[in-house]
């Protein structure tokens, strides 16, 4: 089955927002082995919308339409679709009551405009929207089937997973289902992953995709089989192979970010973390506290941006700052040990460096950064040069530092292969740009 | 003139990447008063590409094509476009030498594949690409003119601004140019802005657009005139009117974020800031230090996530924590004064609250947050209830806190109208979701 995805909205064609819906929809359709051949966007204009609907109905089996389901006079999807295919527009009383109930639940009144959101082309099947006012609908035609969903991403994604995909799965009657996993890796470059997994990637029944999402590299095994259970079994097997091959390079799976993984591991072990940040400026603390449950394992930190703050808040000796400077092994060690002691944490993590664009010198170039991890058994210190812009330098540093904590909790070696080669000056693969 | 934007690439239709090029291109075209009516994406497939090229040539005056200019066998834009319109494919020797020179400059060898990047439809004018290997090209047809640019965003944006728009400006011979500004506001809701600016928005020669980008609201005046100078003069006039009407609600213009504005103002006054963060967990420190030059005005902070950290690192008396709790006026006041003293800063800023989803109680609900700003003349404390999810609660709190610093530096009243209404329990307009 071939799909076309249409997104409706003046704001898209004016370039006011970036359309992220299409990528999400295309990706989800692939899980049912439905390939998308066309993406298109048109304005809230009846003629353009009609033209797009007719063309899509001609060339695609599945047409996903996002947007134009709101209560304003610019929201035309339902009426134009009805007109395009010679259907009457019919008010669905159940859907109308659902809209009323939604407003009651959030303590507001429905306006007359909202009633139009219960009007659908005759023959449509209404799709409930538990988190917004606009129901969606499915409209089967001669060859193509249309699924119309809201443009608001949160609402669209939920309706797709809960309402559209199950119905589409029934209709496709595909002999095969497609399932995928996402393995999240950090600490080695794409070409090295490529090498290490060459034979696994070449195997027949599971395709292995790679994607770089700085500073991580993602592995995406995709399995096809006759049933979901068989596909999942294939994925279990391949993932086990990959994990055995790559070891601690894999830090997580699915949507779980590195900070979330670190928080979970610390809580599981009953361990705690405090951070002393200079160049990362609060990025580590912020990422760990973004996750619910952080208070069980994260005690806090010090953003010791000014040198005096390193002395006053963390106890870095003035003599050390004067002799070795803020960006040095001696200072970062004192920062990590100082924050660990002051917060009474299992681990004290520290960063100090030169994220740029200014601040470099001949012996301490922009990109230089020191990390330290202090624990009961001692303090591990290392320095790197990450030749990246300020934004990326801070993020790679924070990520590498959190990865140290993850590895420490797991009892793994602290440095991944790429970080080992970046030690003291080599550039980091994946840190350089790619083109065209 | 009406435009269509086509982006080419299998990865787009597989949903592997989000297409941000279209929004950028549409927005830029508007500056020449060229409206985009269609966006479309097709795979690296000759039949689909041909169909898209032919349809675009029929219905649009300007067709921007992005992607498919690389050196691989999937890069087909040039050859398919030539075939679609019956043109020969011709190798441009100048362009070929340019590609060779590019490789020499980065110390690499050109491969035979790259030579195809110098092949263009006969009649095309080559557009140089100083930061990538793929030149672009312009191909004028009977009615439509095609501009083909690389898919890599950095290369595409530069080629558009330096090569495409100037040529297009000549061809459009528009009697008018279009210019716009972006005014960034915080502290009042969209409907209130609407009310306050109703007469200015209704005026003839400048259109006033509104856009919500949580937690800000943007105002986008757009002026049309015969020359750029006239358009800018109109914008100057309207912006002055708006600024006089809204006052301190406007915190910045263009791309300058609130943290960047705060850093700039502090540096201009020679003042410094230190932050004591509980629920915001480092977000304020991280956003201020993201900007170059932060070290001149930002001394650092304490992320006092655990209660003990509030006592040990900030000097909040144990008695206060026990009697009033971590989320209280007394505690946040002590945090702000404590961090100000310990860092020796002009301003001490503190946050403490319940960002959720857990942690609430009957008298201290999820969403409750206390802010405090300590300075030489005294400490200002206020509390709010922001009924938002964890992610948004932290960001609104951080933003509101930074806005206090901005207003303090400027000598303005600390609370904006909406924040005033949110005081102690009312919900925040713009903080509630909008639908569909």
mmCIF file of N, CA and C in Angstrom, chain A residues 187-277:
data_model
loop_
_atom_site.group_PDB
_atom_site.id
_atom_site.type_symbol
_atom_site.label_atom_id
_atom_site.label_comp_id
_atom_site.label_asym_id
_atom_site.label_seq_id
_atom_site.Cartn_x
_atom_site.Cartn_y
_atom_site.Cartn_z
ATOM 1 N N UNK A 187 29.731 7.319 22.430
ATOM 2 C CA UNK A 187 31.130 7.048 22.710
ATOM 3 C C UNK A 187 31.886 6.410 21.562
ATOM 4 N N UNK A 188 31.226 6.222 20.440
ATOM 5 C CA UNK A 188 31.956 5.741 19.279
ATOM 6 C C UNK A 188 31.323 6.321 18.023
ATOM 7 N N UNK A 189 32.106 6.418 16.964
ATOM 8 C CA UNK A 189 31.605 7.072 15.766
ATOM 9 C C UNK A 189 30.839 6.142 14.852
ATOM 10 N N UNK A 190 30.109 6.738 13.898
ATOM 11 C CA UNK A 190 29.268 5.946 13.005
ATOM 12 C C UNK A 190 30.059 4.936 12.193
ATOM 13 N N UNK A 191 31.228 5.315 11.698
ATOM 14 C CA UNK A 191 31.989 4.380 10.864
ATOM 15 C C UNK A 191 32.500 3.198 11.679
ATOM 16 N N UNK A 192 32.825 3.435 12.951
ATOM 17 C CA UNK A 192 33.279 2.331 13.782
ATOM 18 C C UNK A 192 32.116 1.382 14.085
ATOM 19 N N UNK A 193 30.931 1.935 14.303
ATOM 20 C CA UNK A 193 29.749 1.094 14.521
ATOM 21 C C UNK A 193 29.498 0.248 13.282
ATOM 22 N N UNK A 194 29.587 0.902 12.152
ATOM 23 C CA UNK A 194 29.436 0.253 10.859
ATOM 24 C C UNK A 194 30.340 -0.981 10.777
ATOM 25 N N UNK A 195 31.621 -0.789 11.046
ATOM 26 C CA UNK A 195 32.595 -1.878 11.008
ATOM 27 C C UNK A 195 32.211 -2.999 11.960
ATOM 28 N N UNK A 196 31.962 -2.628 13.215
ATOM 29 C CA UNK A 196 31.700 -3.637 14.238
ATOM 30 C C UNK A 196 30.440 -4.457 13.960
ATOM 31 N N UNK A 197 29.492 -3.870 13.239
ATOM 32 C CA UNK A 197 28.216 -4.564 13.053
ATOM 33 C C UNK A 197 28.009 -5.037 11.621
ATOM 34 N N UNK A 198 29.059 -4.991 10.819
ATOM 35 C CA UNK A 198 28.934 -5.284 9.392
ATOM 36 C C UNK A 198 28.211 -6.599 9.101
ATOM 37 N N UNK A 199 28.586 -7.668 9.789
ATOM 38 C CA UNK A 199 27.975 -8.960 9.499
ATOM 39 C C UNK A 199 26.521 -9.001 9.955
ATOM 40 N N UNK A 200 26.248 -8.401 11.083
ATOM 41 C CA UNK A 200 24.866 -8.383 11.577
ATOM 42 C C UNK A 200 23.997 -7.572 10.617
ATOM 43 N N UNK A 201 24.551 -6.448 10.134
ATOM 44 C CA UNK A 201 23.788 -5.598 9.215
ATOM 45 C C UNK A 201 23.517 -6.292 7.891
ATOM 46 N N UNK A 202 24.440 -7.191 7.513
ATOM 47 C CA UNK A 202 24.302 -7.857 6.211
ATOM 48 C C UNK A 202 23.330 -9.028 6.252
ATOM 49 N N UNK A 203 22.939 -9.447 7.453
ATOM 50 C CA UNK A 203 22.031 -10.602 7.558
ATOM 51 C C UNK A 203 20.688 -10.292 6.920
ATOM 52 N N UNK A 204 20.020 -11.326 6.462
ATOM 53 C CA UNK A 204 18.823 -11.175 5.643
ATOM 54 C C UNK A 204 17.588 -10.594 6.292
ATOM 55 N N UNK A 205 17.223 -11.116 7.439
ATOM 56 C CA UNK A 205 15.862 -10.849 7.891
ATOM 57 C C UNK A 205 15.686 -9.600 8.743
ATOM 58 N N UNK A 206 16.785 -8.954 9.111
ATOM 59 C CA UNK A 206 16.640 -7.708 9.867
ATOM 60 C C UNK A 206 17.500 -6.636 9.207
ATOM 61 N N UNK A 207 16.868 -5.498 8.866
ATOM 62 C CA UNK A 207 17.619 -4.380 8.285
ATOM 63 C C UNK A 207 18.115 -3.509 9.429
ATOM 64 N N UNK A 208 19.334 -3.020 9.308
ATOM 65 C CA UNK A 208 19.916 -2.220 10.400
ATOM 66 C C UNK A 208 20.177 -0.807 9.922
ATOM 67 N N UNK A 209 19.418 0.137 10.463
ATOM 68 C CA UNK A 209 19.604 1.528 10.076
ATOM 69 C C UNK A 209 20.455 2.267 11.085
ATOM 70 N N UNK A 210 21.179 3.267 10.589
ATOM 71 C CA UNK A 210 22.002 4.108 11.448
ATOM 72 C C UNK A 210 21.500 5.527 11.344
ATOM 73 N N UNK A 211 21.557 6.236 12.445
ATOM 74 C CA UNK A 211 21.208 7.649 12.385
ATOM 75 C C UNK A 211 22.013 8.392 13.442
ATOM 76 N N UNK A 212 22.582 9.522 13.018
ATOM 77 C CA UNK A 212 23.318 10.347 13.977
ATOM 78 C C UNK A 212 22.401 11.405 14.545
ATOM 79 N N UNK A 213 22.342 11.501 15.870
ATOM 80 C CA UNK A 213 21.562 12.556 16.539
ATOM 81 C C UNK A 213 22.476 13.087 17.621
ATOM 82 N N UNK A 214 23.371 13.993 17.222
ATOM 83 C CA UNK A 214 24.408 14.513 18.116
ATOM 84 C C UNK A 214 23.916 14.745 19.544
ATOM 85 N N UNK A 215 24.708 14.246 20.521
ATOM 86 C CA UNK A 215 25.986 13.562 20.335
ATOM 87 C C UNK A 215 25.883 12.030 20.286
ATOM 88 N N UNK A 216 24.680 11.523 20.084
ATOM 89 C CA UNK A 216 24.501 10.076 20.054
ATOM 90 C C UNK A 216 24.552 9.533 18.633
ATOM 91 N N UNK A 217 24.697 8.221 18.540
ATOM 92 C CA UNK A 217 24.423 7.515 17.299
ATOM 93 C C UNK A 217 23.347 6.487 17.605
ATOM 94 N N UNK A 218 22.318 6.431 16.768
ATOM 95 C CA UNK A 218 21.230 5.494 16.994
ATOM 96 C C UNK A 218 21.347 4.316 16.038
ATOM 97 N N UNK A 219 21.001 3.151 16.557
ATOM 98 C CA UNK A 219 20.897 1.960 15.702
ATOM 99 C C UNK A 219 19.433 1.590 15.635
ATOM 100 N N UNK A 220 18.954 1.306 14.456
ATOM 101 C CA UNK A 220 17.524 1.033 14.311
ATOM 102 C C UNK A 220 17.313 -0.276 13.547
ATOM 103 N N UNK A 221 17.312 -1.400 14.276
ATOM 104 C CA UNK A 221 17.016 -2.668 13.608
ATOM 105 C C UNK A 221 15.526 -2.732 13.261
ATOM 106 N N UNK A 222 15.217 -3.174 12.053
ATOM 107 C CA UNK A 222 13.843 -3.262 11.567
ATOM 108 C C UNK A 222 13.590 -4.691 11.092
ATOM 109 N N UNK A 223 12.563 -5.316 11.644
ATOM 110 C CA UNK A 223 12.278 -6.716 11.277
ATOM 111 C C UNK A 223 10.917 -6.839 10.614
ATOM 112 N N UNK A 224 10.859 -7.680 9.603
ATOM 113 C CA UNK A 224 9.598 -7.985 8.931
ATOM 114 C C UNK A 224 9.243 -9.442 9.203
ATOM 115 N N UNK A 225 7.968 -9.725 9.474
ATOM 116 C CA UNK A 225 7.538 -11.106 9.700
ATOM 117 C C UNK A 225 6.042 -11.199 9.478
ATOM 118 N N UNK A 226 5.506 -12.413 9.582
ATOM 119 C CA UNK A 226 4.074 -12.596 9.330
ATOM 120 C C UNK A 226 3.227 -12.082 10.488
ATOM 121 N N UNK A 227 3.774 -12.130 11.700
ATOM 122 C CA UNK A 227 3.008 -11.657 12.870
ATOM 123 C C UNK A 227 3.868 -10.753 13.714
ATOM 124 N N UNK A 228 3.216 -9.905 14.536
ATOM 125 C CA UNK A 228 3.995 -9.043 15.435
ATOM 126 C C UNK A 228 4.910 -9.851 16.353
ATOM 127 N N UNK A 229 4.430 -11.003 16.809
ATOM 128 C CA UNK A 229 5.238 -11.785 17.755
ATOM 129 C C UNK A 229 6.522 -12.269 17.091
ATOM 130 N N UNK A 230 6.405 -12.710 15.846
ATOM 131 C CA UNK A 230 7.605 -13.180 15.144
ATOM 132 C C UNK A 230 8.573 -12.032 14.912
ATOM 133 N N UNK A 231 8.021 -10.880 14.545
ATOM 134 C CA UNK A 231 8.888 -9.729 14.302
ATOM 135 C C UNK A 231 9.622 -9.341 15.582
ATOM 136 N N UNK A 232 8.902 -9.340 16.706
ATOM 137 C CA UNK A 232 9.544 -8.982 17.979
ATOM 138 C C UNK A 232 10.612 -9.997 18.361
ATOM 139 N N UNK A 233 10.347 -11.268 18.048
ATOM 140 C CA UNK A 233 11.335 -12.309 18.377
ATOM 141 C C UNK A 233 12.613 -12.096 17.573
ATOM 142 N N UNK A 234 12.470 -11.764 16.303
ATOM 143 C CA UNK A 234 13.649 -11.474 15.473
ATOM 144 C C UNK A 234 14.427 -10.301 16.061
ATOM 145 N N UNK A 235 13.687 -9.287 16.474
ATOM 146 C CA UNK A 235 14.346 -8.112 17.036
ATOM 147 C C UNK A 235 15.050 -8.444 18.345
ATOM 148 N N UNK A 236 14.425 -9.258 19.176
ATOM 149 C CA UNK A 236 15.066 -9.660 20.432
ATOM 150 C C UNK A 236 16.405 -10.308 20.126
ATOM 151 N N UNK A 237 16.401 -11.201 19.127
ATOM 152 C CA UNK A 237 17.620 -11.936 18.790
ATOM 153 C C UNK A 237 18.715 -10.985 18.296
ATOM 154 N N UNK A 238 18.336 -10.123 17.355
ATOM 155 C CA UNK A 238 19.339 -9.212 16.786
ATOM 156 C C UNK A 238 19.844 -8.214 17.825
ATOM 157 N N UNK A 239 18.951 -7.733 18.648
ATOM 158 C CA UNK A 239 19.378 -6.776 19.681
ATOM 159 C C UNK A 239 20.327 -7.436 20.672
ATOM 160 N N UNK A 240 20.060 -8.683 20.990
ATOM 161 C CA UNK A 240 20.959 -9.391 21.913
ATOM 162 C C UNK A 240 22.346 -9.514 21.282
ATOM 163 N N UNK A 241 22.374 -9.838 19.987
ATOM 164 C CA UNK A 241 23.654 -9.920 19.271
ATOM 165 C C UNK A 241 24.390 -8.576 19.302
ATOM 166 N N UNK A 242 23.655 -7.521 18.993
ATOM 167 C CA UNK A 242 24.271 -6.197 18.945
ATOM 168 C C UNK A 242 24.783 -5.792 20.325
ATOM 169 N N UNK A 243 23.985 -6.057 21.360
ATOM 170 C CA UNK A 243 24.407 -5.692 22.710
ATOM 171 C C UNK A 243 25.660 -6.454 23.126
ATOM 172 N N UNK A 244 25.725 -7.703 22.709
ATOM 173 C CA UNK A 244 26.898 -8.480 23.077
ATOM 174 C C UNK A 244 28.131 -7.930 22.360
ATOM 175 N N UNK A 245 27.929 -7.500 21.130
ATOM 176 C CA UNK A 245 29.048 -6.985 20.346
ATOM 177 C C UNK A 245 29.495 -5.617 20.881
ATOM 178 N N UNK A 246 28.571 -4.750 21.190
ATOM 179 C CA UNK A 246 28.906 -3.363 21.520
ATOM 180 C C UNK A 246 29.079 -3.074 23.007
ATOM 181 N N UNK A 247 28.488 -3.886 23.851
ATOM 182 C CA UNK A 247 28.654 -3.690 25.292
ATOM 183 C C UNK A 247 28.119 -2.347 25.766
ATOM 184 N N UNK A 248 28.941 -1.681 26.569
ATOM 185 C CA UNK A 248 28.487 -0.473 27.265
ATOM 186 C C UNK A 248 28.328 0.737 26.355
ATOM 187 N N UNK A 249 28.723 0.602 25.089
ATOM 188 C CA UNK A 249 28.514 1.690 24.130
ATOM 189 C C UNK A 249 27.021 1.989 24.006
ATOM 190 N N UNK A 250 26.212 0.936 24.188
ATOM 191 C CA UNK A 250 24.761 1.132 24.172
ATOM 192 C C UNK A 250 24.329 1.583 25.551
ATOM 193 N N UNK A 251 23.716 2.766 25.622
ATOM 194 C CA UNK A 251 23.320 3.244 26.962
ATOM 195 C C UNK A 251 21.832 3.132 27.211
ATOM 196 N N UNK A 252 21.046 2.968 26.159
ATOM 197 C CA UNK A 252 19.603 2.916 26.379
ATOM 198 C C UNK A 252 18.848 2.471 25.152
ATOM 199 N N UNK A 253 17.530 2.400 25.303
ATOM 200 C CA UNK A 253 16.690 1.935 24.217
ATOM 201 C C UNK A 253 15.455 2.812 24.137
ATOM 202 N N UNK A 254 14.893 2.927 22.943
ATOM 203 C CA UNK A 254 13.655 3.683 22.771
ATOM 204 C C UNK A 254 13.839 5.167 23.040
ATOM 205 N N UNK A 255 12.908 5.706 23.833
ATOM 206 C CA UNK A 255 12.918 7.158 24.044
ATOM 207 C C UNK A 255 13.651 7.588 25.305
ATOM 208 N N UNK A 256 14.260 6.651 26.041
ATOM 209 C CA UNK A 256 14.880 7.000 27.316
ATOM 210 C C UNK A 256 16.215 7.703 27.100
ATOM 211 N N UNK A 257 16.279 8.975 27.476
ATOM 212 C CA UNK A 257 17.486 9.757 27.260
ATOM 213 C C UNK A 257 18.583 9.363 28.245
ATOM 214 N N UNK A 258 19.808 9.809 27.982
ATOM 215 C CA UNK A 258 20.918 9.490 28.880
ATOM 216 C C UNK A 258 20.683 10.015 30.300
ATOM 217 N N UNK A 259 20.252 11.264 30.481
ATOM 218 C CA UNK A 259 19.970 11.711 31.848
ATOM 219 C C UNK A 259 18.917 10.846 32.552
ATOM 220 N N UNK A 260 17.911 10.409 31.823
ATOM 221 C CA UNK A 260 16.882 9.561 32.422
ATOM 222 C C UNK A 260 17.473 8.208 32.822
ATOM 223 N N UNK A 261 18.329 7.660 31.968
ATOM 224 C CA UNK A 261 18.988 6.384 32.281
ATOM 225 C C UNK A 261 19.830 6.523 33.544
ATOM 226 N N UNK A 262 20.611 7.599 33.611
ATOM 227 C CA UNK A 262 21.478 7.811 34.768
ATOM 228 C C UNK A 262 20.650 7.909 36.043
ATOM 229 N N UNK A 263 19.560 8.684 35.987
ATOM 230 C CA UNK A 263 18.693 8.815 37.160
ATOM 231 C C UNK A 263 18.150 7.458 37.600
ATOM 232 N N UNK A 264 17.686 6.688 36.634
ATOM 233 C CA UNK A 264 17.114 5.372 36.944
ATOM 234 C C UNK A 264 18.162 4.460 37.586
ATOM 235 N N UNK A 265 19.373 4.427 37.006
ATOM 236 C CA UNK A 265 20.423 3.552 37.546
ATOM 237 C C UNK A 265 20.813 3.967 38.965
ATOM 238 N N UNK A 266 20.924 5.282 39.190
ATOM 239 C CA UNK A 266 21.280 5.749 40.533
ATOM 240 C C UNK A 266 20.210 5.333 41.531
ATOM 241 N N UNK A 267 18.938 5.498 41.163
ATOM 242 C CA UNK A 267 17.854 5.136 42.088
ATOM 243 C C UNK A 267 17.858 3.642 42.366
ATOM 244 N N UNK A 268 18.103 2.861 41.318
ATOM 245 C CA UNK A 268 18.139 1.396 41.506
ATOM 246 C C UNK A 268 19.218 0.981 42.491
ATOM 247 N N UNK A 269 20.343 1.699 42.464
ATOM 248 C CA UNK A 269 21.465 1.350 43.362
ATOM 249 C C UNK A 269 21.399 2.109 44.687
ATOM 250 N N UNK A 270 20.434 3.028 44.818
ATOM 251 C CA UNK A 270 20.365 3.826 46.037
ATOM 252 C C UNK A 270 21.558 4.763 46.159
ATOM 253 N N UNK A 271 22.072 5.232 45.021
ATOM 254 C CA UNK A 271 23.236 6.134 45.031
ATOM 255 C C UNK A 271 22.815 7.563 44.684
ATOM 256 N N UNK A 272 23.676 8.530 45.014
ATOM 257 C CA UNK A 272 23.317 9.923 44.763
ATOM 258 C C UNK A 272 24.422 10.655 44.010
ATOM 259 N N UNK A 273 24.044 11.792 43.405
ATOM 260 C CA UNK A 273 24.958 12.554 42.553
ATOM 261 C C UNK A 273 24.870 14.038 42.886
ATOM 262 N N UNK A 274 26.029 14.716 42.873
ATOM 263 C CA UNK A 274 26.078 16.175 42.940
ATOM 264 C C UNK A 274 27.053 16.631 41.857
ATOM 265 N N UNK A 275 26.808 17.796 41.276
ATOM 266 C CA UNK A 275 27.640 18.231 40.136
ATOM 267 C C UNK A 275 28.202 19.628 40.355
ATOM 268 N N UNK A 276 29.453 19.811 39.957
ATOM 269 C CA UNK A 276 30.107 21.113 39.989
ATOM 270 C C UNK A 276 30.406 21.493 38.555
ATOM 271 N N UNK A 277 29.675 22.483 38.051
ATOM 272 C CA UNK A 277 29.789 22.803 36.631
ATOM 273 C C UNK A 277 30.401 24.183 36.422
#
